[in-house]
Short mmCIF file of C-alpha atoms in Angstrom, two decimals:
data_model
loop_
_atom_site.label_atom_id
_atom_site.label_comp_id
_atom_site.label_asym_id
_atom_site.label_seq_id
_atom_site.Cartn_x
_atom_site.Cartn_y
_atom_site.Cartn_z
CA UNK A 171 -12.46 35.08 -9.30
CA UNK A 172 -15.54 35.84 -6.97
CA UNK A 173 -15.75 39.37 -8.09
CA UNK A 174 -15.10 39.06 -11.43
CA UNK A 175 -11.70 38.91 -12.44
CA UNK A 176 -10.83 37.37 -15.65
CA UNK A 177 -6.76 37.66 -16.21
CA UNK A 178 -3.76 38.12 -13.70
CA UNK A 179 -1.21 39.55 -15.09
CA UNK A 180 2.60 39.26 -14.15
CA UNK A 181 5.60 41.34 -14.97
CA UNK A 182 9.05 38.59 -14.33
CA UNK A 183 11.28 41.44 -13.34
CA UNK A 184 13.60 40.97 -10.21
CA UNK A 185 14.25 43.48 -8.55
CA UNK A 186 17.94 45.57 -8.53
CA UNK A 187 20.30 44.88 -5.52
CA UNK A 188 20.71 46.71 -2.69
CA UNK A 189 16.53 47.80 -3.38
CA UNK A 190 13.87 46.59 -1.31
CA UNK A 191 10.46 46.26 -3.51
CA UNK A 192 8.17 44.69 -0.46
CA UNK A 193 10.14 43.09 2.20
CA UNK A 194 12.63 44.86 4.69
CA UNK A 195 15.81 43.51 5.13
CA UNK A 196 16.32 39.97 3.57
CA UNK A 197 18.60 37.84 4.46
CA UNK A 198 22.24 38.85 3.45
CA UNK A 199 23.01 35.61 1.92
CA UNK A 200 19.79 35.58 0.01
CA UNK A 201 20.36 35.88 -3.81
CA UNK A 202 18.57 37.85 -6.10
CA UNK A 203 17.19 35.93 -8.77
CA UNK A 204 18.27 36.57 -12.54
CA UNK A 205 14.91 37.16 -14.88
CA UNK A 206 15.11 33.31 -16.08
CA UNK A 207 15.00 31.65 -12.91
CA UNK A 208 12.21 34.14 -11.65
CA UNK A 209 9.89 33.38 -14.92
CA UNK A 210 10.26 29.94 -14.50
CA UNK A 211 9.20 30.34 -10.82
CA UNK A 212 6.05 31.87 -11.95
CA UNK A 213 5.28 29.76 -14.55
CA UNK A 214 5.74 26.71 -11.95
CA UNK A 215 3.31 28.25 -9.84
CA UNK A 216 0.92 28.89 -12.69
CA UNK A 217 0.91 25.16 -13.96
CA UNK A 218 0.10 23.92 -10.36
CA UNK A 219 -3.17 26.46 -10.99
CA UNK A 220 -3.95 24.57 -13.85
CA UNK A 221 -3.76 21.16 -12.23
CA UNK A 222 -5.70 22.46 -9.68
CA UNK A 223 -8.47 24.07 -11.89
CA UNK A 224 -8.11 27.49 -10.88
CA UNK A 225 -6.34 29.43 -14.18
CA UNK A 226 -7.05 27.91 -17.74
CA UNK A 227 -4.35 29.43 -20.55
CA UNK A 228 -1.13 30.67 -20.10
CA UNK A 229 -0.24 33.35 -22.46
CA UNK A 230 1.66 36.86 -22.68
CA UNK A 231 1.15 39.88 -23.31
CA UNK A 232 3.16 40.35 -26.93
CA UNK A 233 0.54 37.60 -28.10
CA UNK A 234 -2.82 38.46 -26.66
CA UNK A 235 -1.89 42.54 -27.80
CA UNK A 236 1.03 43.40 -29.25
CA UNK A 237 0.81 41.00 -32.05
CA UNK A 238 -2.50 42.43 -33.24
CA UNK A 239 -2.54 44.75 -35.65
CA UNK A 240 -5.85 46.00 -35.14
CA UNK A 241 -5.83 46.94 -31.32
CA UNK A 242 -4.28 50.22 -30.38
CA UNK A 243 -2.75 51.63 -27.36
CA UNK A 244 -5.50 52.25 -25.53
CA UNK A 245 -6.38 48.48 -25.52
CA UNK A 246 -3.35 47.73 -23.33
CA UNK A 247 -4.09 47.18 -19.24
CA UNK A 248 -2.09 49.42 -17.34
CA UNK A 249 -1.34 48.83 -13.52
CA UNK A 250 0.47 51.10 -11.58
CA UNK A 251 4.28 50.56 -10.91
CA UNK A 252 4.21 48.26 -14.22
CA UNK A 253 6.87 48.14 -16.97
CA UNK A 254 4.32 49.46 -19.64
CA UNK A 255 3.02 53.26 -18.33
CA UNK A 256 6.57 54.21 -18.03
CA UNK A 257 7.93 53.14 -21.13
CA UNK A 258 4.86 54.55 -23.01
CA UNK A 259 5.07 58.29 -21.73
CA UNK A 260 9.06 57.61 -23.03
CA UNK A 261 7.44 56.37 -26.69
CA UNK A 262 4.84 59.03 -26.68
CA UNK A 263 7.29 61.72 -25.83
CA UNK A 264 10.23 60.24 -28.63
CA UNK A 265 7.12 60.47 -31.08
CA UNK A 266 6.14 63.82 -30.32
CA UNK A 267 10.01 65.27 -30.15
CA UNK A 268 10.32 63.45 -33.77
CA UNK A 269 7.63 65.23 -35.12
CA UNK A 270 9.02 68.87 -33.61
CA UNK A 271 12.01 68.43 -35.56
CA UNK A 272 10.03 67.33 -38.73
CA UNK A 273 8.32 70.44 -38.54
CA UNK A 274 11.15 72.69 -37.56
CA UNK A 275 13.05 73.14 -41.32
CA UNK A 276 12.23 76.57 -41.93
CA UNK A 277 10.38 79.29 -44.64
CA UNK A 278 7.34 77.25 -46.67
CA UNK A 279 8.10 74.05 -45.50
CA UNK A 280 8.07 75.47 -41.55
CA UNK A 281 4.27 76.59 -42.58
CA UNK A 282 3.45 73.91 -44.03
CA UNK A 283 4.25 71.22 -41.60
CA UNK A 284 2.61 73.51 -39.26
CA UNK A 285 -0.83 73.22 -40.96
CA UNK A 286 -0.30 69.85 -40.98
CA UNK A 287 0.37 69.51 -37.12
CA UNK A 288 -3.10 71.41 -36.54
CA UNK A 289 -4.95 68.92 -38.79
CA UNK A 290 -3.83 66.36 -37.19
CA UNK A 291 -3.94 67.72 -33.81
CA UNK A 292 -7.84 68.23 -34.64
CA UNK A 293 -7.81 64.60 -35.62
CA UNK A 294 -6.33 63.50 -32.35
CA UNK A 295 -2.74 61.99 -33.96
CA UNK A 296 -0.93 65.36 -32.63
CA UNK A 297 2.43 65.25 -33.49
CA UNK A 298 2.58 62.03 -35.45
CA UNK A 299 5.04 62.00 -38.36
CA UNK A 300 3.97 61.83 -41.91
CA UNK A 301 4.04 58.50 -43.36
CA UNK A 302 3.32 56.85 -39.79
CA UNK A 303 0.03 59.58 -39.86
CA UNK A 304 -0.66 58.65 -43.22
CA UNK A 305 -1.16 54.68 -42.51
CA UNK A 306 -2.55 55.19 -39.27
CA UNK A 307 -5.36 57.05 -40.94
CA UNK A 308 -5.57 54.17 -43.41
CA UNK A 309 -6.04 51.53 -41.30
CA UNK A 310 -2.31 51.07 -40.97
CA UNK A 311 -0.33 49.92 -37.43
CA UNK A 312 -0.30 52.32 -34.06
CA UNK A 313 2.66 53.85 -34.16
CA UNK A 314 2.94 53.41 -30.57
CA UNK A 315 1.93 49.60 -30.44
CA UNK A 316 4.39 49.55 -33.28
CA UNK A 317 7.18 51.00 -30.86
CA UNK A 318 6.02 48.72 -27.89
CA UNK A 319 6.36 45.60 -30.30
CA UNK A 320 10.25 46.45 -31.13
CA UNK A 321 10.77 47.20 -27.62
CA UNK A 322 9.70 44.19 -25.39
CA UNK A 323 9.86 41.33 -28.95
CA UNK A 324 12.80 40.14 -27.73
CA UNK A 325 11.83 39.76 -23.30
CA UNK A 326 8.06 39.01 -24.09
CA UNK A 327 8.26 35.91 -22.07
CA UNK A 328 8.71 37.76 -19.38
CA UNK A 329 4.68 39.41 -19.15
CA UNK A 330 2.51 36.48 -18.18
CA UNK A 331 -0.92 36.95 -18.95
CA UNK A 332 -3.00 33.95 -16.95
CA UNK A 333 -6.60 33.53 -17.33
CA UNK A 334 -9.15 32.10 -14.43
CA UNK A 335 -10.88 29.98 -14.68
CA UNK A 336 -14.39 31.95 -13.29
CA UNK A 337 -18.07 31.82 -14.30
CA UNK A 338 -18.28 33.63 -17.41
CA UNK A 339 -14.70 32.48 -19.09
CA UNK A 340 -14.07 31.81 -22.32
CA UNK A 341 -13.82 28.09 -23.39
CA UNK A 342 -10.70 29.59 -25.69
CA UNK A 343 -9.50 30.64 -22.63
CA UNK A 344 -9.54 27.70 -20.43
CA UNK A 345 -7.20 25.39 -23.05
CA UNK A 346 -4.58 23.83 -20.97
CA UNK A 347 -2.09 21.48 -22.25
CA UNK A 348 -2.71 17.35 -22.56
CA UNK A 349 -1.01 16.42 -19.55
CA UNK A 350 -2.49 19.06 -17.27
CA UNK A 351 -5.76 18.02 -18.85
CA UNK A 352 -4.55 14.03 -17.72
CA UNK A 353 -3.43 15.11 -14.01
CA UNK A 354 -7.30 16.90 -13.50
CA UNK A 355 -8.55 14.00 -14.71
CA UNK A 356 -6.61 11.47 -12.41
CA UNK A 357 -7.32 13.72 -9.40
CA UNK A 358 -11.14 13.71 -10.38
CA UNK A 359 -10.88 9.99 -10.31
CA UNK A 360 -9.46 9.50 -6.79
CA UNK A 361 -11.87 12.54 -5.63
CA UNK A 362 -14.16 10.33 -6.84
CA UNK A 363 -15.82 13.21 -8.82
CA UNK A 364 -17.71 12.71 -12.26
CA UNK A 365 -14.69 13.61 -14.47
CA UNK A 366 -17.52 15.52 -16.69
CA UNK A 367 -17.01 18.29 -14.96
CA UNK A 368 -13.34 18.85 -15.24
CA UNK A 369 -13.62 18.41 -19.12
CA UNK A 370 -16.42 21.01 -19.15
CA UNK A 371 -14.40 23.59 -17.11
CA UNK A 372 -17.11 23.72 -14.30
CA UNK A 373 -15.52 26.30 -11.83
CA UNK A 374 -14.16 24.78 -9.14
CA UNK A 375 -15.55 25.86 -5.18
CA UNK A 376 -13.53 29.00 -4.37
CA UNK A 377 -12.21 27.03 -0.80
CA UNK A 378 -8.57 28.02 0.67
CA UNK A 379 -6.26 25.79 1.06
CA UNK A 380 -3.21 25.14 3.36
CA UNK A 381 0.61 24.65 2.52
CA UNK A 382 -0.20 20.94 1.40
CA UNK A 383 -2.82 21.74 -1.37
CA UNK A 384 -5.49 20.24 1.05
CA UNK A 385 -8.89 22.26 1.26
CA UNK A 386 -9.54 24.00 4.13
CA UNK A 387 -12.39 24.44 6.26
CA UNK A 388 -14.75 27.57 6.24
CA UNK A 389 -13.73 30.27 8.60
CA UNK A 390 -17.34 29.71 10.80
CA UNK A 391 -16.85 25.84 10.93
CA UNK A 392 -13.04 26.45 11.59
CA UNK A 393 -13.68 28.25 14.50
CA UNK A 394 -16.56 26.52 15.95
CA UNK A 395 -15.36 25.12 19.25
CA UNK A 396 -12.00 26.86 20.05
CA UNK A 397 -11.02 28.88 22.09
CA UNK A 398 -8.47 31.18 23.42
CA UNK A 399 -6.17 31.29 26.62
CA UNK A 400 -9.21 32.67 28.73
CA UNK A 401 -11.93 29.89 27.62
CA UNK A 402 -13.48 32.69 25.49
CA UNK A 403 -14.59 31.63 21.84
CA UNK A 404 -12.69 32.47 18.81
CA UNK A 405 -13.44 34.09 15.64
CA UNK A 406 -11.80 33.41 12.56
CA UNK A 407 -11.78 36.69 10.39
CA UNK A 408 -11.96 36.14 6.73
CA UNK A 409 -10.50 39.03 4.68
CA UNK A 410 -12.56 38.22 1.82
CA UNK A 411 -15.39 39.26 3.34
CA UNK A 412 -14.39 42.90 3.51
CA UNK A 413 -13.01 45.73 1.30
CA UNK A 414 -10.04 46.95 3.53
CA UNK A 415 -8.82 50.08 3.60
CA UNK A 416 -5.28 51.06 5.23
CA UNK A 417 -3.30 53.48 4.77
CA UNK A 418 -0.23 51.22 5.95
CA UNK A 419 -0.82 49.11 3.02
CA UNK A 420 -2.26 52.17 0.01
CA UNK A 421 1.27 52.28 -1.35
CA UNK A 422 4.51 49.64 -1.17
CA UNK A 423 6.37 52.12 0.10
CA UNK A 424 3.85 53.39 3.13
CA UNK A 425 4.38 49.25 3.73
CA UNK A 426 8.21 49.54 3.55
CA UNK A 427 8.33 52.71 5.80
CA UNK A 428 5.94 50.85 8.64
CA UNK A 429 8.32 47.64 8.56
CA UNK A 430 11.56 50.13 7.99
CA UNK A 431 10.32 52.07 11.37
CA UNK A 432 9.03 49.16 13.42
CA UNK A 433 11.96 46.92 12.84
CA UNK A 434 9.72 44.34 10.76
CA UNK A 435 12.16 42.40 9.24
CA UNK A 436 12.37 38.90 7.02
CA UNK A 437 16.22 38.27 7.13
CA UNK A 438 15.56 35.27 10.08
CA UNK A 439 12.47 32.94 10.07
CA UNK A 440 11.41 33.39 13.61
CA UNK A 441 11.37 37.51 12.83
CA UNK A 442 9.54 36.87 9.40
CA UNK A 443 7.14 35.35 11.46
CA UNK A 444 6.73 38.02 14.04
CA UNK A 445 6.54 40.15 11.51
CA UNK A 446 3.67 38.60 9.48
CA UNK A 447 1.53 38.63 12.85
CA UNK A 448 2.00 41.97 13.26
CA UNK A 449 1.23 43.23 9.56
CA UNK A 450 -2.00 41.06 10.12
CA UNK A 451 -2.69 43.02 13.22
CA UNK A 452 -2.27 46.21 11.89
CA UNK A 453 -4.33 45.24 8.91
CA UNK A 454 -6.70 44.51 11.52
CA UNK A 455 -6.81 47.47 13.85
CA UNK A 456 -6.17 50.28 11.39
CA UNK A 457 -7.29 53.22 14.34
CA UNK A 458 -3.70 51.70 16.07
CA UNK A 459 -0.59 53.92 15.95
CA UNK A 460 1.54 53.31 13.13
CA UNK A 461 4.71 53.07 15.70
CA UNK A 462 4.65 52.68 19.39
CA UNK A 463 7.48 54.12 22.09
CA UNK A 464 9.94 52.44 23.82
CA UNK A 465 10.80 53.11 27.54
CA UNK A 466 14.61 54.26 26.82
CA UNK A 467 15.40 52.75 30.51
CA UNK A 468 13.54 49.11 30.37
CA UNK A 469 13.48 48.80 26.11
CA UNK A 470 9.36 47.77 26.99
CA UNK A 471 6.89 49.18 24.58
CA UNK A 472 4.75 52.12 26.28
CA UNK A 473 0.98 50.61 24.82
CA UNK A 474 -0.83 51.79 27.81
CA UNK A 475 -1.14 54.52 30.54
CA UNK A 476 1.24 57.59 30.49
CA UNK A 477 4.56 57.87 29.25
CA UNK A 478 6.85 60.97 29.82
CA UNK A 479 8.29 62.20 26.37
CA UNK A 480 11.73 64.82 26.32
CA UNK A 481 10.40 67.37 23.75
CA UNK A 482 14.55 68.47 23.61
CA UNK A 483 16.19 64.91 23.17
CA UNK A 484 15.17 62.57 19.82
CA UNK A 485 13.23 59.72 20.72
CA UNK A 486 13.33 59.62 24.59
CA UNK A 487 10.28 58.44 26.04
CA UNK A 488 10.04 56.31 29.68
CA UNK A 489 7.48 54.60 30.99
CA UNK A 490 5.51 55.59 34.31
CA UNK A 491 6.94 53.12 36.16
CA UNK A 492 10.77 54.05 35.33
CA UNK A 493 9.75 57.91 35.77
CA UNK A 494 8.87 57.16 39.31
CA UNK A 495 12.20 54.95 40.58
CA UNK A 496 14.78 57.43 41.37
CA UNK A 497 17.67 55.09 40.46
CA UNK A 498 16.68 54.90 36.80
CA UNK A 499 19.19 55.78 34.27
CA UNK A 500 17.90 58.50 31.73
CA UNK A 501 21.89 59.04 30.30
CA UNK A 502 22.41 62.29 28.89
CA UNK A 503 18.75 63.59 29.10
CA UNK A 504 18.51 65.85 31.86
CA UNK A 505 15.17 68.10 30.88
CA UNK A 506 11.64 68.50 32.08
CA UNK A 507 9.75 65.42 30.40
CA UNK A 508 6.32 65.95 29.02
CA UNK A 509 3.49 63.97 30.64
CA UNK A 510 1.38 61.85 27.51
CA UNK A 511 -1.81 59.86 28.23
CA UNK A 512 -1.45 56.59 25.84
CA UNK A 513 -4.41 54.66 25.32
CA UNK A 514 -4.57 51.03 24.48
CA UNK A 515 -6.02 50.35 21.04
CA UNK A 516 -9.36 48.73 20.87
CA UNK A 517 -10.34 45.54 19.12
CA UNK A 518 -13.79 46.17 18.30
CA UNK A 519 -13.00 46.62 14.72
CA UNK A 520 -11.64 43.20 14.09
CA UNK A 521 -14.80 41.71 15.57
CA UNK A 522 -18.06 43.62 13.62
CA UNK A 523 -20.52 41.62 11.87
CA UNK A 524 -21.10 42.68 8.22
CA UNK A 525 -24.16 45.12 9.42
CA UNK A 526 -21.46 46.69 11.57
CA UNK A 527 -18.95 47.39 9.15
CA UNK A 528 -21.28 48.66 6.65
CA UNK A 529 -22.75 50.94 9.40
CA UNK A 530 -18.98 52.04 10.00
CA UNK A 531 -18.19 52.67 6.17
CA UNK A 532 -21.85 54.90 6.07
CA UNK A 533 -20.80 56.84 9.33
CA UNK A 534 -16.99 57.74 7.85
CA UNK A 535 -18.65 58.41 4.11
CA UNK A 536 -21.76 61.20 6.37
CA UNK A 537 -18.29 62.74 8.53
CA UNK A 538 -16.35 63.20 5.53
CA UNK A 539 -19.15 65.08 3.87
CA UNK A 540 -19.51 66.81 7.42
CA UNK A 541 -15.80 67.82 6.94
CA UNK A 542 -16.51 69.05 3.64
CA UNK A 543 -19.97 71.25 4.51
CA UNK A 544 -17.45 72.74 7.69
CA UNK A 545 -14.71 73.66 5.85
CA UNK A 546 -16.34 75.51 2.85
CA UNK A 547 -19.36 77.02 5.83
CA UNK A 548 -18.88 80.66 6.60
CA UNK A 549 -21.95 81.29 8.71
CA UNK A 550 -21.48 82.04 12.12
CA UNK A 551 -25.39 81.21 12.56
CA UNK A 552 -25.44 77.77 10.88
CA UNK A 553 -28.19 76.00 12.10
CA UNK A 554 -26.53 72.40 11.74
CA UNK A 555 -25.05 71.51 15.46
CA UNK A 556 -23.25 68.91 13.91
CA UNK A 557 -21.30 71.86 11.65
CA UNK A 558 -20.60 74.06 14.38
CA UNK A 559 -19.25 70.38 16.61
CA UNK A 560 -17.00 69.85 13.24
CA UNK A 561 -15.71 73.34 13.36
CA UNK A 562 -14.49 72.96 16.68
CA UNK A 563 -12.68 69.59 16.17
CA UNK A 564 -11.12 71.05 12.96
CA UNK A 565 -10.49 74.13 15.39
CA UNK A 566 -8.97 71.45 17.90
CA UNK A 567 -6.47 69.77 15.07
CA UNK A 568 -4.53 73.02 14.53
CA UNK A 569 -3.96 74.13 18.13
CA UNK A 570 -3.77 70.49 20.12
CA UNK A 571 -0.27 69.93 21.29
CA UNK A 572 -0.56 66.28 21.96
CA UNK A 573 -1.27 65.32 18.35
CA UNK A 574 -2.33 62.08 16.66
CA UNK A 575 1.22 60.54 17.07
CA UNK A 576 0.81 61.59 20.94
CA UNK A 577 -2.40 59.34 21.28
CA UNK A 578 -4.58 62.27 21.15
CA UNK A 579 -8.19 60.69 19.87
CA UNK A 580 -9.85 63.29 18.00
CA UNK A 581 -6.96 64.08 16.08
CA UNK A 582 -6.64 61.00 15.31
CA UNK A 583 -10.14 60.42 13.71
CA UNK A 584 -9.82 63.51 11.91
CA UNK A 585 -6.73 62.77 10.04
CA UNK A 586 -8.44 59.73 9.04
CA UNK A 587 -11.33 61.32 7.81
CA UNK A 588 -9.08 63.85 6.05
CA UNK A 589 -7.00 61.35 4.90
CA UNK A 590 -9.44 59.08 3.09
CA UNK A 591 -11.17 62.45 1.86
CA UNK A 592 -7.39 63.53 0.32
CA UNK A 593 -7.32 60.45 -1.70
CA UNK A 594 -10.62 60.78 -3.52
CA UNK A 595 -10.27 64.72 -4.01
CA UNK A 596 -9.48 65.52 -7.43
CA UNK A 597 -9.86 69.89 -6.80
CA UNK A 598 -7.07 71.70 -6.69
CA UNK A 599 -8.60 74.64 -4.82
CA UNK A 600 -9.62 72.67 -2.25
CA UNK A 601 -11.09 74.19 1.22
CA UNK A 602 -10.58 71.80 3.08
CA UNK A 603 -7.91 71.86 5.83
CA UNK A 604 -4.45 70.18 5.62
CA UNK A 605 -6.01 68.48 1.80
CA UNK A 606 -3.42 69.81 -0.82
CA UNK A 607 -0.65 68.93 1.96
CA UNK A 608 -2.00 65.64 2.80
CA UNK A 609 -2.07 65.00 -1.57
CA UNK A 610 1.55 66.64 -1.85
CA UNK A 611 2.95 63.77 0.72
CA UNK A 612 0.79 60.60 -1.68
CA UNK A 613 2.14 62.22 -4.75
CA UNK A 614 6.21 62.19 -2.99
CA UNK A 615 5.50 58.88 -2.07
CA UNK A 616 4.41 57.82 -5.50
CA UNK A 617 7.40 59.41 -7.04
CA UNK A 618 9.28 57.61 -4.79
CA UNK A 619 8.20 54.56 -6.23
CA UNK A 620 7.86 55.55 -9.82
CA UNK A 621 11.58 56.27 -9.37
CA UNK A 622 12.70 52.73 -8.34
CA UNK A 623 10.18 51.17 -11.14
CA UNK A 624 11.73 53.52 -13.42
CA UNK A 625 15.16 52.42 -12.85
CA UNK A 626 13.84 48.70 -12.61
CA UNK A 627 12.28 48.85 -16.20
CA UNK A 628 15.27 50.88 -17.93
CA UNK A 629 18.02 48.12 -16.00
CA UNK A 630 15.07 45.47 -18.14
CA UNK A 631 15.84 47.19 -21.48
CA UNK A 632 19.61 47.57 -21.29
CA UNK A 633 19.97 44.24 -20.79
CA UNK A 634 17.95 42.78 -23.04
CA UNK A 635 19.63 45.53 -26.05
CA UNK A 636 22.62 44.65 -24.92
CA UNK A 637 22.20 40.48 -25.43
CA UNK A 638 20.92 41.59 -29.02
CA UNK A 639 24.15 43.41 -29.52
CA UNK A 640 26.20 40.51 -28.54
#
């Protein structure tokens, strides 16, 4: 609500068995919820919002756009991985294929349509049939709203639309029902606020709470006087305070293949746990390695120092110290083992002041345009050091043997530059080394996960047809 947002918007759609949308391996005697049961989840958590001041209507989305006749497609939000881009490419595209086979009858009438199609594909309604063209021109209904309103009429319950409750809202907006209205005013009471500003819809302060409702404390006056293990002071890191950017966390499924390949798993509460911390770290310290090697003698994770790596077997790795003892047990591996340098991760990331981290984000932003100047440079007598230093790290990435999942640091910083640089690139002739392959793995990866929303939002719409045929 900070930054501006006015609506959250929520799509009640459990997900299919056997598929895991976030979380890696539930518990096996966890239930998937039907739709019902999850809507009336949300909407619990929604009217504990409104007694708490934070979101003012509840509402859905066949209301606020659907319903109106005068808003078009284009007025709709669209989020990625939603019900709504999906099943609009599959109205467009039914539109379109039903005004091919107007058009295809034949002779005059072939010609005619024909002219038609061109006027209206100079009008921007291409492919539109007739009478649908006709009152769309008129003033008349979208004939793709009017397809989204026959499609989701009959599960509209299930996308919320919420409004906050945030500095420039509505008052339309912030209605809430007489008892909520009651509760906010009770609570002001024992606060022993002026109950003014609760009728008013004054915002409320923006303060986090804990599992009990109760406001917490500030993340500088939380941390004032603790300390860790060593006597050293902490610091409390508030996420808020930062614009975060991981690659572990760009996609759900780059989060389901870290937890998949770690082991981070939610079906016991003492491994949900572990695995919260570490998703926090990893938020945290986002120069780590994605996965770290296990000694195949003592099963202890190889963090530090040098591990020896078997370039013939899969995954055999031992630590130093296992290397060294003649009596350790290496089972069927028998080959020359590779010698790796592994260096611990630092934390200096998780500890910059905001000066620092906007120092960091203007160093990455002047490399990545370094990158750029490199990769498209063809003078051998460039008078930029810093090009000819970039060509030989570039130079470095194609012929180093270690490689970024081997510890190796340059590469690593360099596929992070190239990385973030992949995601905003947008040319498809780009110089750049390792680009187009780097944008080929994001787009497999969001297929991946159009395919499971896809087959999420057409399991939604069979059986909601199907209770209307019955």
């Amino acid at each position: 609500r900070k930054r501006g947002f006015d609506k959250a918007f929520i799509w009640a759609c459990p997900p299919l068995k056997g598929d895991d949308y976030i979380f890696y391996a539930k518990p096996e005697d966890q239930k998937t919820p039907k739709d019902v049961r999850l809507r009336q989840w949300y909407l619990d958590m929604l009217v504990e919002c409104q007694k708490r001041n934070i979101v003012g209507m509840v509402s859905n989305m066949y209301d606020q756009y659907f319903s109106n006749r005068k808003l078009d497609a284009s007025s709709v939000p669209y989020f990625e991985g939603d019900y709504f881009p999906g099943e609009a490419e599959n109205i467009i595209k039914l539109l379109e294929e039903g005004g091919d086979k107007r058009s295809s009858g034949g002779g005059k009438k072939k010609k005619k349509d024909s002219s038609k199609s061109k006027n209206s594909r100079n009008n921007g309604t291409e492919n539109i049939p007739a009478e649908q063209e006709k009152s769309f021109r008129e003033g008349g209904r979208d004939p793709v709203m009017q397809k989204f309103c026959d499609a989701i009429q009959g599960m509209k319950e299930s996308f919320i639309v919420a409004f906050l409750n945030w500095k420039d809202a509505k008052p339309e907006h912030l209605d809430v029902p007489k008892e909520i209205m009651e509760y906010r005013e009770k609570q002001t009471l024992l606060e022993g606020d002026t109950a003014a500003d609760t009728v008013n819809h004054a915002l409320p302060q923006c303060r986090k709470r804990d599992s009990d409702g109760n406001t917490k404390l500030d993340s500088d006056d939380a941390s004032k006087g603790q300390v860790d293990r060593f006597g050293r002071p902490v610091r409390i890191i508030d996420d808020d305070d930062e614009e975060i950017d991981c690659e572990f966390f760009n996609t759900r499924q780059c989060f389901l293949d870290l937890c998949r390949g770690n082991h981070y798993q939610f079906d016991e509460l003492r491994r949900a746990k572990h695995t919260s911390m570490m998703v926090l770290w990893h938020l945290q310290n986002r120069e780590a390695p994605k996965f770290v090697q296990q000694c195949f003698a003592c099963n202890r994770e190889i963090s530090s120092g040098i591990r020896h790596h078997c370039n013939v077997c899969s995954d055999f790795d031992l630590c130093d110290e296992c290397f060294k003892n003649p009596d350790t047990n290496r089972g069927t591996c028998n080959h020359k083992l590779e010698v790796i340098k592994v260096q611990a991760s630092s934390d200096s990331a998780s500890g910059m002041t905001e000066e620092q981290r906007r120092e960091r984000k203007r160093n990455i932003q002047l490399h990545i345009t370094l990158i750029e100047h490199a990769s498209r440079c063809n003078s051998s007598t460039c008078k930029s050091l810093n090009c000819r230093k970039m060509k030989s790290y570039l130079k470095h990435v194609d012929t180093c043997q270690v490689k970024a999942s081997g510890g190796c640091k340059i590469c690593k910083r360099i596929w992070t530059l190239l990385r973030i640089h992949a995601q905003q690139c947008k040319s498809s002739s780009c110089p750049i080394p390792q680009c187009n392959a780097i944008r080929k793995r994001i787009r497999q990866l969001q297929q991946k996960q159009q395919a499971m929303d896809d087959r999420r939002r057409q399991e939604m719409n069979r059986h909601y047809r199907m209770g209307k045929m019955s």
